[in-house]
Coordinates of C-alpha atoms and ligand atoms in Angstrom, one line a residue:
M119 CA 14.5 -13.7 1.2
S120 CA 10.9 -13.7 0.2
H121 CA 8.9 -12.2 -2.5
V122 CA 6.7 -9.6 -0.9
L123 CA 3.7 -8.0 -2.6
A124 CA 2.7 -4.7 -1.2
A125 CA -0.8 -4.1 -2.6
V126 CA -1.9 -0.6 -1.8
A127 CA -5.5 0.6 -2.0
W128 CA -6.3 2.5 -5.2
P129 CA -7.2 6.2 -4.8
Y130 CA -10.4 7.2 -6.6
A131 CA -9.5 9.8 -9.4
N132 CA -12.2 12.3 -8.6
G133 CA -10.1 14.9 -6.8
P134 CA -6.8 15.6 -5.2
R135 CA -5.8 13.5 -2.1
H136 CA -6.0 15.0 1.4
I137 CA -3.8 13.9 4.2
G138 CA -6.4 11.6 5.6
H139 CA -6.2 9.5 2.4
V140 CA -2.5 9.0 2.6
S141 CA -2.1 8.6 6.4
G142 CA -4.1 5.4 6.6
F143 CA -2.4 3.3 3.9
G144 CA -0.2 5.4 1.6
V145 CA 2.6 6.2 4.0
P146 CA 2.4 3.0 6.1
S147 CA 2.6 0.8 3.0
D148 CA 5.7 2.8 1.9
V149 CA 7.3 2.4 5.4
F150 CA 6.7 -1.4 5.2
S151 CA 8.0 -1.7 1.6
R152 CA 11.1 0.3 2.3
Y153 CA 11.9 -1.7 5.4
M154 CA 11.3 -5.1 3.7
R155 CA 13.6 -4.1 0.8
M156 CA 16.3 -2.9 3.2
A157 CA 15.9 -6.3 5.0
G158 CA 16.7 -8.1 1.8
H159 CA 13.3 -9.0 0.4
D160 CA 12.2 -8.7 -3.1
V161 CA 9.3 -6.3 -2.8
L162 CA 6.7 -5.4 -5.5
M163 CA 4.7 -2.4 -4.5
V164 CA 1.8 -1.6 -6.8
S165 CA -1.3 0.5 -7.1
G166 CA -2.9 3.1 -9.3
T167 CA -5.8 5.4 -9.7
D168 CA -9.3 3.9 -9.7
E169 CA -11.0 5.7 -12.6
H170 CA -14.3 4.1 -13.5
G171 CA -17.8 4.2 -12.0
T172 CA -20.7 6.6 -11.5
P173 CA -19.1 9.3 -9.3
I174 CA -16.5 10.2 -12.0
Q175 CA -19.2 10.1 -14.7
V176 CA -21.4 12.4 -12.6
Q177 CA -18.7 14.8 -11.9
A178 CA -17.5 14.9 -15.5
D179 CA -21.1 15.6 -16.7
A180 CA -21.3 18.4 -14.2
E181 CA -18.1 20.0 -15.5
G182 CA -18.9 19.4 -19.1
V183 CA -15.9 17.2 -19.7
T184 CA -15.6 13.5 -20.6
A185 CA -15.1 10.9 -17.8
R186 CA -11.7 10.2 -19.4
E187 CA -10.7 13.8 -19.3
L188 CA -11.6 14.1 -15.6
A189 CA -9.8 10.9 -14.8
D190 CA -6.7 12.1 -16.8
R191 CA -6.6 15.3 -14.7
Y192 CA -6.8 13.7 -11.3
N193 CA -4.6 10.7 -12.2
R194 CA -1.8 13.2 -12.8
V195 CA -2.6 15.2 -9.7
I196 CA -2.6 12.1 -7.5
V197 CA 0.6 10.8 -9.1
E198 CA 2.3 14.1 -8.2
D199 CA 1.0 14.0 -4.6
L200 CA 2.3 10.5 -4.0
H201 CA 5.6 11.4 -5.6
G202 CA 5.9 14.4 -3.3
L203 CA 5.5 12.1 -0.3
G204 CA 8.3 9.8 -1.6
L205 CA 6.1 6.7 -1.9
S206 CA 8.2 4.1 -3.4
Y207 CA 5.8 2.4 -5.8
D208 CA 7.4 -0.1 -8.2
L209 CA 4.4 0.8 -10.4
F210 CA 1.6 3.3 -9.7
T211 CA -0.6 3.0 -12.8
R212 CA -4.3 3.4 -13.5
T213 CA -7.4 1.4 -14.4
T214 CA -7.9 2.9 -17.8
T215 CA -5.0 1.1 -19.4
R216 CA -5.6 -1.6 -22.1
N217 CA -3.6 -4.0 -20.0
H218 CA -6.0 -3.6 -17.1
Y219 CA -9.0 -4.0 -19.3
A220 CA -7.6 -7.3 -20.7
V221 CA -6.8 -8.7 -17.2
V222 CA -10.2 -7.8 -15.9
Q223 CA -11.9 -9.4 -18.8
E224 CA -9.7 -12.5 -18.4
L225 CA -10.9 -12.9 -14.8
F226 CA -14.5 -12.3 -15.8
T227 CA -14.3 -14.9 -18.5
A228 CA -12.7 -17.6 -16.3
L229 CA -15.2 -16.9 -13.5
E230 CA -18.1 -17.2 -15.9
R231 CA -16.7 -20.4 -17.4
N232 CA -16.3 -21.9 -14.0
G233 CA -19.9 -21.1 -13.2
Y234 CA -19.4 -18.3 -10.6
I235 CA -21.0 -15.6 -12.6
V236 CA -24.8 -15.9 -13.0
K237 CA -27.1 -13.8 -15.1
R238 CA -30.2 -12.4 -13.3
T239 CA -33.1 -10.3 -14.5
T240 CA -33.5 -7.1 -12.5
L241 CA -35.5 -4.0 -13.0
G242 CA -33.9 -1.2 -15.0
A243 CA -35.1 2.3 -15.7
R244 CA -35.9 3.6 -19.2
S245 CA -36.9 7.0 -20.4
P246 CA -40.4 6.8 -21.8
S247 CA -39.8 9.6 -24.3
T248 CA -36.5 8.5 -25.8
G249 CA -36.6 4.7 -25.0
R250 CA -33.0 4.9 -23.8
T251 CA -31.7 3.3 -20.7
L252 CA -31.5 5.7 -17.7
P253 CA -28.4 5.0 -15.7
D254 CA -29.0 4.8 -12.0
R255 CA -27.2 8.1 -11.4
Y256 CA -29.6 10.0 -13.6
I257 CA -32.6 9.0 -11.4
E258 CA -33.5 10.9 -8.3
G259 CA -36.2 10.5 -5.8
T260 CA -37.1 10.2 -2.1
C261 CA -35.0 7.7 -0.1
P262 CA -37.2 4.9 1.2
I263 CA -35.0 4.5 4.2
C264 CA -34.5 8.1 5.5
G265 CA -37.0 10.2 3.5
Y266 CA -34.2 12.4 2.0
D267 CA -35.8 13.9 -1.2
S268 CA -32.8 14.0 -3.4
A269 CA -31.5 10.4 -3.1
R270 CA -29.8 9.0 -6.2
G271 CA -30.7 5.8 -8.0
D272 CA -27.6 4.1 -6.7
Q273 CA -27.2 5.6 -3.3
C274 CA -28.6 8.0 -0.8
D275 CA -26.1 10.7 0.1
N276 CA -28.0 11.5 3.3
C277 CA -28.1 8.1 5.0
G278 CA -25.4 6.5 2.9
N279 CA -27.4 3.4 2.1
Q280 CA -26.9 1.7 -1.3
L281 CA -30.2 1.8 -3.3
D282 CA -31.7 0.4 -6.4
P283 CA -33.5 3.0 -8.4
E284 CA -36.9 1.1 -8.3
Q285 CA -36.8 1.5 -4.5
L286 CA -37.0 5.3 -4.8
I287 CA -40.3 7.0 -3.9
N288 CA -41.5 9.3 -6.7
P289 CA -38.5 8.6 -9.0
R290 CA -37.7 11.2 -11.7
S291 CA -35.2 11.6 -14.5
K292 CA -32.5 14.2 -13.7
I293 CA -32.3 14.9 -17.4
N294 CA -35.8 16.0 -18.1
G295 CA -37.8 15.4 -15.0
E296 CA -40.0 12.7 -16.4
T297 CA -41.0 9.6 -14.5
P298 CA -38.9 6.6 -15.7
E299 CA -40.5 3.4 -16.5
F300 CA -39.0 0.2 -15.0
V301 CA -38.4 -2.6 -17.4
E302 CA -36.7 -5.9 -17.0
T303 CA -33.0 -5.9 -17.7
E304 CA -30.3 -8.5 -17.4
H305 CA -27.2 -8.2 -15.2
F306 CA -24.4 -10.5 -14.1
F307 CA -23.9 -11.4 -10.5
L308 CA -20.9 -12.9 -8.7
D309 CA -22.1 -16.0 -6.8
L310 CA -20.5 -15.1 -3.5
P311 CA -22.3 -17.8 -1.4
A312 CA -20.3 -20.3 -3.5
F313 CA -17.2 -19.1 -1.8
A314 CA -18.3 -18.9 1.8
E315 CA -16.8 -22.2 2.8
A316 CA -13.5 -21.7 1.0
I317 CA -13.1 -18.2 2.4
G318 CA -14.0 -19.4 5.9
N319 CA -11.3 -22.1 5.6
W320 CA -8.8 -19.5 4.5
L321 CA -9.7 -17.1 7.2
D322 CA -9.2 -19.9 9.8
Q323 CA -5.6 -20.2 8.7
R324 CA -4.8 -16.4 9.0
E325 CA -2.3 -15.5 11.6
N326 CA -1.3 -12.1 12.9
W327 CA -4.3 -10.2 11.5
R328 CA -5.6 -7.4 13.5
P329 CA -8.4 -9.1 15.5
N330 CA -11.1 -6.6 14.5
V331 CA -10.4 -7.3 10.8
L332 CA -10.6 -11.0 11.2
K333 CA -13.8 -10.8 13.2
F334 CA -15.5 -8.4 10.8
S335 CA -14.5 -10.6 7.9
R336 CA -15.9 -13.8 9.5
N337 CA -19.2 -12.0 10.3
L338 CA -19.6 -11.1 6.6
L339 CA -19.6 -14.8 5.7
D340 CA -22.8 -15.4 7.5
D341 CA -24.9 -13.4 5.1
L342 CA -23.2 -13.5 1.7
Q343 CA -25.5 -12.7 -1.2
P344 CA -24.8 -12.7 -5.0
R345 CA -23.4 -9.3 -5.9
A346 CA -24.0 -7.4 -9.1
I347 CA -20.9 -7.0 -11.1
T348 CA -22.4 -5.2 -14.1
R349 CA -24.2 -1.9 -14.2
D350 CA -26.2 0.3 -16.6
L351 CA -23.4 2.7 -17.4
E352 CA -21.2 3.6 -20.4
W353 CA -18.0 4.4 -18.5
G354 CA -16.1 1.2 -17.6
V355 CA -14.7 -2.1 -18.8
P356 CA -16.9 -3.8 -21.4
I357 CA -18.4 -7.2 -20.6
P358 CA -16.3 -9.8 -22.5
L359 CA -19.2 -12.1 -23.6
D360 CA -20.8 -12.5 -27.0
G361 CA -23.8 -10.3 -27.4
W362 CA -22.5 -8.0 -24.6
R363 CA -19.0 -6.8 -25.5
D364 CA -20.3 -4.2 -28.0
R365 CA -23.1 -2.8 -25.9
N366 CA -22.6 0.8 -24.9
D367 CA -25.0 0.7 -22.0
K368 CA -23.6 -2.1 -19.9
R369 CA -20.2 -2.1 -18.1
I370 CA -18.4 -4.1 -15.5
Y371 CA -19.0 -2.5 -12.1
V372 CA -16.2 -0.3 -10.8
W373 CA -15.6 -2.3 -7.6
F374 CA -15.0 -5.5 -9.7
D375 CA -12.5 -3.9 -12.0
A376 CA -10.6 -1.8 -9.4
V377 CA -9.8 -4.7 -7.0
I378 CA -8.3 -6.6 -10.0
G379 CA -5.9 -3.7 -10.4
Y380 CA -3.4 -5.3 -7.9
L381 CA -2.9 -8.2 -10.4
S382 CA -3.1 -6.1 -13.6
A383 CA -0.6 -3.6 -12.2
S384 CA 1.8 -6.4 -11.3
I385 CA 1.5 -7.8 -14.8
E386 CA 2.0 -4.3 -16.3
W387 CA 5.1 -3.9 -14.1
A388 CA 6.5 -7.2 -15.4
R389 CA 5.8 -6.4 -19.0
R390 CA 7.6 -3.0 -18.6
S391 CA 10.5 -4.7 -16.9
G392 CA 11.3 -6.8 -19.9
E393 CA 10.5 -10.0 -18.1
P394 CA 6.8 -10.4 -18.9
E395 CA 6.3 -13.5 -16.7
A396 CA 8.1 -12.0 -13.6
W397 CA 4.8 -11.1 -11.9
R398 CA 4.3 -14.8 -11.2
K399 CA 7.0 -14.6 -8.5
W400 CA 4.4 -12.7 -6.4
W401 CA 1.2 -14.3 -7.6
S402 CA 1.5 -17.8 -8.9
A403 CA 0.2 -20.3 -6.3
D404 CA 1.9 -23.2 -8.1
G405 CA 5.2 -22.0 -9.5
D406 CA 7.7 -19.3 -8.6
G407 CA 5.3 -17.5 -6.3
K408 CA 4.0 -20.2 -4.0
D409 CA 6.0 -18.9 -1.1
A410 CA 5.3 -15.3 -1.8
L411 CA 3.7 -13.0 0.8
G412 CA 1.0 -10.5 -0.1
Y413 CA 0.1 -7.6 2.2
Y414 CA -2.9 -5.4 1.4
F415 CA -3.1 -1.9 2.8
M416 CA -6.4 0.0 3.0
G417 CA -8.7 2.0 5.2
K418 CA -11.2 0.1 7.3
D419 CA -14.1 1.0 5.0
N420 CA -12.5 -1.2 2.4
I421 CA -11.9 -4.4 4.4
V422 CA -14.8 -6.3 2.7
F423 CA -13.2 -6.0 -0.7
H424 CA -9.9 -7.4 0.4
S425 CA -10.9 -10.1 2.9
V426 CA -14.0 -11.5 1.1
I427 CA -14.6 -10.2 -2.4
W428 CA -11.0 -10.3 -3.8
P429 CA -10.3 -13.7 -2.3
A430 CA -13.6 -14.9 -3.9
L431 CA -12.5 -13.7 -7.3
L432 CA -9.1 -15.3 -6.9
L433 CA -10.6 -18.6 -5.6
G434 CA -13.2 -18.6 -8.5
Y435 CA -10.5 -17.9 -11.0
S436 CA -8.4 -20.7 -9.6
G437 CA -11.4 -23.1 -9.7
E438 CA -11.5 -23.4 -5.9
G439 CA -15.1 -22.5 -4.9
D440 CA -18.0 -24.8 -4.3
K441 CA -18.5 -25.3 -8.0
G442 CA -14.9 -26.3 -8.7
G443 CA -13.6 -25.5 -12.1
D444 CA -10.3 -25.0 -13.9
P445 CA -7.8 -22.2 -13.4
G446 CA -7.8 -19.5 -16.1
E447 CA -4.8 -19.0 -18.4
L448 CA -2.8 -17.1 -15.6
G449 CA -2.9 -20.2 -13.5
R450 CA -3.8 -20.6 -9.8
L451 CA -3.3 -17.3 -8.0
N452 CA -2.3 -16.5 -4.4
L453 CA -4.7 -15.2 -1.9
P454 CA -3.7 -12.3 0.4
T455 CA -1.4 -13.2 3.3
E456 CA -2.6 -10.3 5.4
V457 CA -5.1 -7.5 5.2
V458 CA -3.7 -4.5 6.9
S459 CA -6.5 -2.0 7.5
S460 CA -6.1 1.4 9.2
E461 CA -8.6 3.4 11.1
F462 CA -9.7 6.9 10.2
L463 CA -8.0 10.3 10.6
T464 CA -10.1 13.3 11.5
M465 CA -9.1 16.9 11.2
E466 CA -9.4 19.2 14.2
G467 CA -12.1 16.9 15.6
K468 CA -14.1 16.7 12.3
K469 CA -14.5 14.3 9.5
F470 CA -12.4 15.3 6.4
S471 CA -14.8 16.8 3.9
S472 CA -13.8 18.6 0.7
S473 CA -17.2 20.1 0.3
R474 CA -17.3 21.5 3.8
R475 CA -13.6 22.5 3.5
V476 CA -12.5 20.4 6.5
V477 CA -9.5 19.4 4.5
I478 CA -5.8 19.9 3.8
Y479 CA -4.7 18.5 0.4
V480 CA -1.4 16.8 0.1
R481 CA -0.1 19.3 -2.4
D482 CA -1.0 22.3 -0.2
F483 CA 0.6 20.6 2.7
L484 CA 3.8 19.9 0.8
E485 CA 4.0 23.5 -0.4
R486 CA 4.3 24.7 3.1
Y487 CA 5.9 21.8 5.0
D488 CA 8.4 19.0 4.4
A489 CA 7.2 15.6 3.4
D490 CA 9.1 14.0 6.3
A491 CA 7.4 16.3 8.8
L492 CA 4.1 14.8 7.7
R493 CA 5.5 11.3 7.4
Y494 CA 6.8 11.6 11.0
F495 CA 3.4 12.7 12.3
I496 CA 1.6 9.9 10.5
A497 CA 4.1 7.4 12.0
V498 CA 3.9 8.5 15.6
A499 CA 0.3 9.7 15.7
G500 CA -1.5 8.3 12.6
P501 CA -4.7 6.1 12.6
E502 CA -2.8 2.8 12.9
S503 CA -5.2 1.0 15.2
N504 CA -7.6 3.8 16.5
D505 CA -9.4 6.7 14.9
T506 CA -7.1 9.7 15.5
D507 CA -7.3 13.4 15.1
F508 CA -4.9 15.6 13.2
T509 CA -4.6 19.0 14.9
W510 CA -2.2 21.7 13.8
A511 CA -1.1 22.3 17.4
E512 CA -0.1 18.7 17.7
F513 CA 1.6 18.7 14.3
V514 CA 3.7 21.7 15.3
R515 CA 4.5 20.3 18.7
R516 CA 5.7 17.0 17.4
N517 CA 7.7 18.6 14.6
N518 CA 9.4 21.0 17.0
D519 CA 9.8 19.0 20.2
E520 CA 10.5 15.6 18.7
L521 CA 11.8 15.8 15.2
V522 CA 13.8 19.1 15.5
A523 CA 14.7 19.1 19.2
G524 CA 15.3 15.4 19.4
W525 CA 16.6 13.9 16.2
G526 CA 17.6 17.1 14.3
N527 CA 19.5 18.3 17.4
L528 CA 21.4 15.0 17.8
V529 CA 22.4 15.1 14.1
N530 CA 23.4 18.7 14.2
R531 CA 25.4 18.9 17.4
S532 CA 27.3 15.6 16.9
I533 CA 28.3 16.4 13.4
S534 CA 29.1 20.1 14.2
L535 CA 31.3 19.2 17.0
A536 CA 33.2 16.6 15.1
A537 CA 33.6 18.9 12.0
K538 CA 34.8 21.8 14.2
N539 CA 37.3 19.8 16.3
F540 CA 38.5 17.2 13.8
G541 CA 37.2 18.1 10.3
A542 CA 36.5 14.4 9.9
I543 CA 35.0 11.4 11.6
P544 CA 37.4 10.9 14.5
A545 CA 39.2 7.7 15.4
V546 CA 38.2 5.6 18.4
S547 CA 40.9 5.2 21.0
E548 CA 39.4 3.2 23.9
L549 CA 35.8 2.4 24.6
T550 CA 34.3 2.8 28.0
P551 CA 31.3 0.8 29.3
E552 CA 29.1 3.8 28.6
D553 CA 30.3 3.9 25.0
E554 CA 29.7 0.1 24.6
A555 CA 26.3 0.4 26.1
L556 CA 25.1 3.1 23.7
L557 CA 26.5 1.3 20.7
A558 CA 24.7 -1.8 21.8
V559 CA 21.4 0.1 22.2
A560 CA 21.7 1.2 18.6
R561 CA 22.6 -2.3 17.3
T562 CA 19.8 -3.9 19.1
G563 CA 17.4 -1.5 17.5
F564 CA 17.7 -3.3 14.1
A565 CA 16.0 -6.4 15.5
T566 CA 13.4 -4.5 17.6
V567 CA 12.4 -1.9 15.1
G568 CA 12.4 -4.3 12.1
E569 CA 10.3 -6.9 13.9
L570 CA 7.7 -4.2 14.8
I571 CA 7.5 -2.8 11.2
G572 CA 7.1 -6.4 10.0
K573 CA 4.1 -6.8 12.3
H574 CA 2.6 -3.5 11.1
R575 CA 3.2 -1.8 14.5
Q576 CA 4.8 1.2 13.0
K577 CA 3.9 3.5 15.9
A578 CA 5.8 1.3 18.3
A579 CA 8.6 0.8 15.8
I580 CA 9.3 4.5 15.4
G581 CA 9.0 4.9 19.2
E582 CA 11.9 2.4 19.5
A583 CA 14.0 4.2 17.0
M584 CA 13.4 7.5 18.8
K585 CA 14.4 5.8 22.0
V586 CA 17.9 5.3 20.5
V587 CA 17.9 9.0 19.6
A588 CA 17.0 9.9 23.2
E589 CA 19.7 7.7 24.6
A590 CA 22.3 9.2 22.3
N591 CA 21.2 12.8 23.3
K592 CA 21.6 11.8 26.9
Y593 CA 25.0 10.3 26.3
L594 CA 26.2 13.5 24.6
S595 CA 24.9 15.5 27.6
D596 CA 26.6 13.2 30.1
Q597 CA 29.9 12.9 28.2
A598 CA 30.0 16.6 27.3
P599 CA 32.6 16.3 24.6
W600 CA 32.7 20.1 24.2
K601 CA 34.4 20.2 27.5
L602 CA 37.2 17.8 26.6
K603 CA 39.5 20.4 25.1
S604 CA 43.0 19.8 26.5
E605 CA 45.6 17.9 24.5
E606 CA 45.4 14.9 26.7
Q607 CA 41.6 14.9 26.6
K608 CA 41.6 15.0 22.8
P609 CA 41.6 11.2 22.2
R610 CA 38.6 10.9 24.6
Q611 CA 36.7 13.7 22.8
G612 CA 37.3 11.9 19.5
T613 CA 36.1 8.6 20.9
V614 CA 32.9 10.2 22.3
L615 CA 32.1 11.9 19.0
A616 CA 33.0 8.8 17.0
V617 CA 30.5 6.8 19.1
A618 CA 27.9 9.5 18.8
L619 CA 28.3 9.6 15.0
Q620 CA 28.1 5.8 14.7
V621 CA 24.8 5.9 16.7
V622 CA 23.6 8.8 14.5
S623 CA 24.3 6.6 11.5
D624 CA 22.5 3.6 13.0
A625 CA 19.5 5.7 14.1
N626 CA 19.4 7.2 10.6
T627 CA 19.1 3.7 9.1
L628 CA 16.4 2.8 11.6
L629 CA 14.5 5.9 10.6
T630 CA 15.0 5.6 6.9
P631 CA 11.7 3.7 6.1
F632 CA 9.9 6.5 7.9
L633 CA 11.9 9.6 6.9
P634 CA 13.6 8.8 3.6
H635 CA 14.2 12.3 2.5
S636 CA 16.0 13.4 5.6
A637 CA 17.7 10.1 5.9
Q638 CA 19.4 10.7 2.5
K639 CA 20.6 14.1 3.9
V640 CA 21.9 12.8 7.1
F641 CA 23.7 10.0 5.2
E642 CA 25.4 12.7 3.1
L643 CA 26.3 14.8 6.1
L644 CA 28.1 11.8 7.5
G645 CA 30.2 11.8 4.3
G646 CA 28.2 9.1 2.5
E647 CA 28.1 9.1 -1.3
G648 CA 25.4 7.8 -3.6
V649 CA 21.9 6.7 -2.9
H650 CA 20.9 5.8 0.7
A651 CA 17.1 6.1 0.4
P652 CA 15.9 5.6 -3.2
M653 CA 13.1 7.8 -4.4
P654 CA 10.3 7.3 -7.0
S655 CA 10.2 9.2 -10.2
I656 CA 7.3 10.2 -12.5
E657 CA 7.7 8.8 -16.0
Q658 CA 5.4 9.4 -19.0
V659 CA 4.9 6.0 -20.6
D660 CA 3.2 4.7 -23.7
D661 CA 0.3 2.4 -23.1
L662 CA 1.7 -1.1 -23.8
D663 CA -1.2 -2.0 -26.0
G664 CA -1.8 1.1 -28.1
G665 CA -3.9 3.3 -25.8
P666 CA -3.0 6.9 -24.9
S667 CA 0.2 7.6 -22.9
Y668 CA 0.1 8.4 -19.2
P669 CA 2.3 9.2 -16.2
V670 CA 3.4 6.4 -13.8
L671 CA 5.3 6.4 -10.6
T672 CA 8.2 4.0 -10.6
G673 CA 11.8 3.6 -9.5
D674 CA 14.8 1.4 -8.9
Y675 CA 14.8 0.5 -5.2
T676 CA 17.4 -2.3 -5.4
I677 CA 20.0 0.4 -4.5
G678 CA 20.3 2.0 -1.1
A679 CA 21.0 1.2 2.5
R680 CA 20.6 -2.3 4.0
W681 CA 19.0 -2.9 7.3
E682 CA 22.2 -3.1 9.3
S683 CA 24.8 -1.1 11.2
V684 CA 27.5 0.1 8.8
P685 CA 30.7 1.1 10.6
L686 CA 31.8 4.6 9.9
V687 CA 35.3 5.1 8.6
A688 CA 37.6 7.3 10.7
G689 CA 39.1 10.1 8.6
T690 CA 36.0 10.6 6.4
P691 CA 35.8 14.4 6.0
L692 CA 32.9 16.2 7.6
A693 CA 31.6 19.7 7.0
A694 CA 29.5 21.9 9.3
P695 CA 25.9 20.7 8.8
K696 CA 22.9 22.6 7.6
P697 CA 19.8 21.8 9.7
V698 CA 18.0 18.8 8.4
F699 CA 14.5 19.8 9.8
R700 CA 12.7 23.1 10.0
K701 CA 11.4 24.4 13.2
L702 CA 7.8 25.8 12.8
E703 CA 6.7 29.1 14.3
P704 CA 3.7 28.7 16.6
S705 CA 1.9 31.3 14.4
V706 CA 1.6 28.4 11.9
I707 CA -1.2 27.0 14.0
E708 CA -3.4 30.1 13.8
E709 CA -2.7 30.6 10.1
E710 CA -3.8 27.1 9.3
L711 CA -6.9 27.2 11.5
A712 CA -7.8 30.5 9.7
R713 CA -7.5 28.8 6.4
L714 CA -9.7 25.9 7.6
A715 CA -12.3 28.5 8.8
G716 CA -12.2 29.9 5.2
Ligands
ZN1072 ZN1 -31.5 7.9 2.8

């Protein structure tokens, strides 16, 4: 038994999630966590909404609401989306909690004390008429790289390059059009080069990472530069230093605070559990948590934050960069065990884009289709190791041909036949080699499928589980228990159905991490009682330190099925089953494509 941290990328709270967002890391991290719990590990799965930074402030300004109001709105929407998908977070929180602020400031303070945060003078923009600082987002001008004439002071939306406002050609204030003046201003920078050696040593010891992630991360080390961790902005975590903490125009940069969320969410979870120090079992590099494993799930555009920057923060906090130092009051902290990055999902051949309406939001999807239909598609055809395309035609085909005609049909016909002929799970009389062979295939699946999920090869894993399903369907066709009707054939009919039902039960357990909603139903169809696949719930909680209340996603996942074959008990009553999966009409494809075309 290990302590396993599942650290899932933080969705940015500026809009609802589309299926591209959840297919890369949302669903895969849940599959992994569910499997690890079933296999007996103590899993802590945490994340939350990332709510600071310029884009949320800009959008809030445009809508005439406060940044906090905008973040509140989308925090709730995202919590509901993830709940609808059945993602089993131990805690899904947010970055605007007081607990998060305190943890971010503790890391900042210790890094500064250890010498890894340096002050630098840079050029900042000021309004000549008011004398006020002009945040980067309020400055517009021509991009020096691509010539786009409405580039923002922090980024060009045309070429995607990060900019500093003083690089803009013909800069102007978006508030009143005047030309800003650039004056010297102070900001704090993280001394990333001081961690190059320590991170390099750590990367050298990594095993099992996807090779592209490791290579990409190593290359980043060749050109590490100090990175700004504060910004001219009023929306964010205040800088915890004398002379700075009360300033309204300087905040900690959103990337610095968001990545610390993994730690602050773990601490919040522990405080809410009544055991405030329990987070150490997943984090402490010296005490309880020194053998813990930490898996980080994200899209490939976020690798740098998890394989270089977050390790740098953890090393600096623990006093383990070039400048040494002492650990902060939380003690030495564990670095990630593995950075599990996914590739991108496109939609009908195009990049997802809310503004161009190339999108399907999770909530719209779940209004029309079942969560497990999407979870199945993501598992078998998601962007695990290649960019992949979501098409409605493929979604309908996989749902109908594989989920409904393969797995659903096996469940339905085996339980129907047993219910009709026996009214209960029949007894086994004598097993033939064919029976033994099928039972063995299902039993072997636990090792095969489990090992693949543990290695983040979920596509192969569900493929193995579906092979068991295919074998069982073939067995039923070969044995044709519906023909074994005479009195002397009855014991054989019972045996065949009992074998088939046992394999249904085993296959259902193998599929539980992927398809938890339907796994609960199949479990109940087989006469099971209680929780087979635990589900998250949304709870409105008080901020632990006096801030406003907010919704979290949480649950008790210690209950439910284990990763093993559980012998069915002959005589357990069975009723005629309702279909577990819904067949989709081909007309769905045209309807959805028409919606996309707007
Ligand atoms: Zn540009």
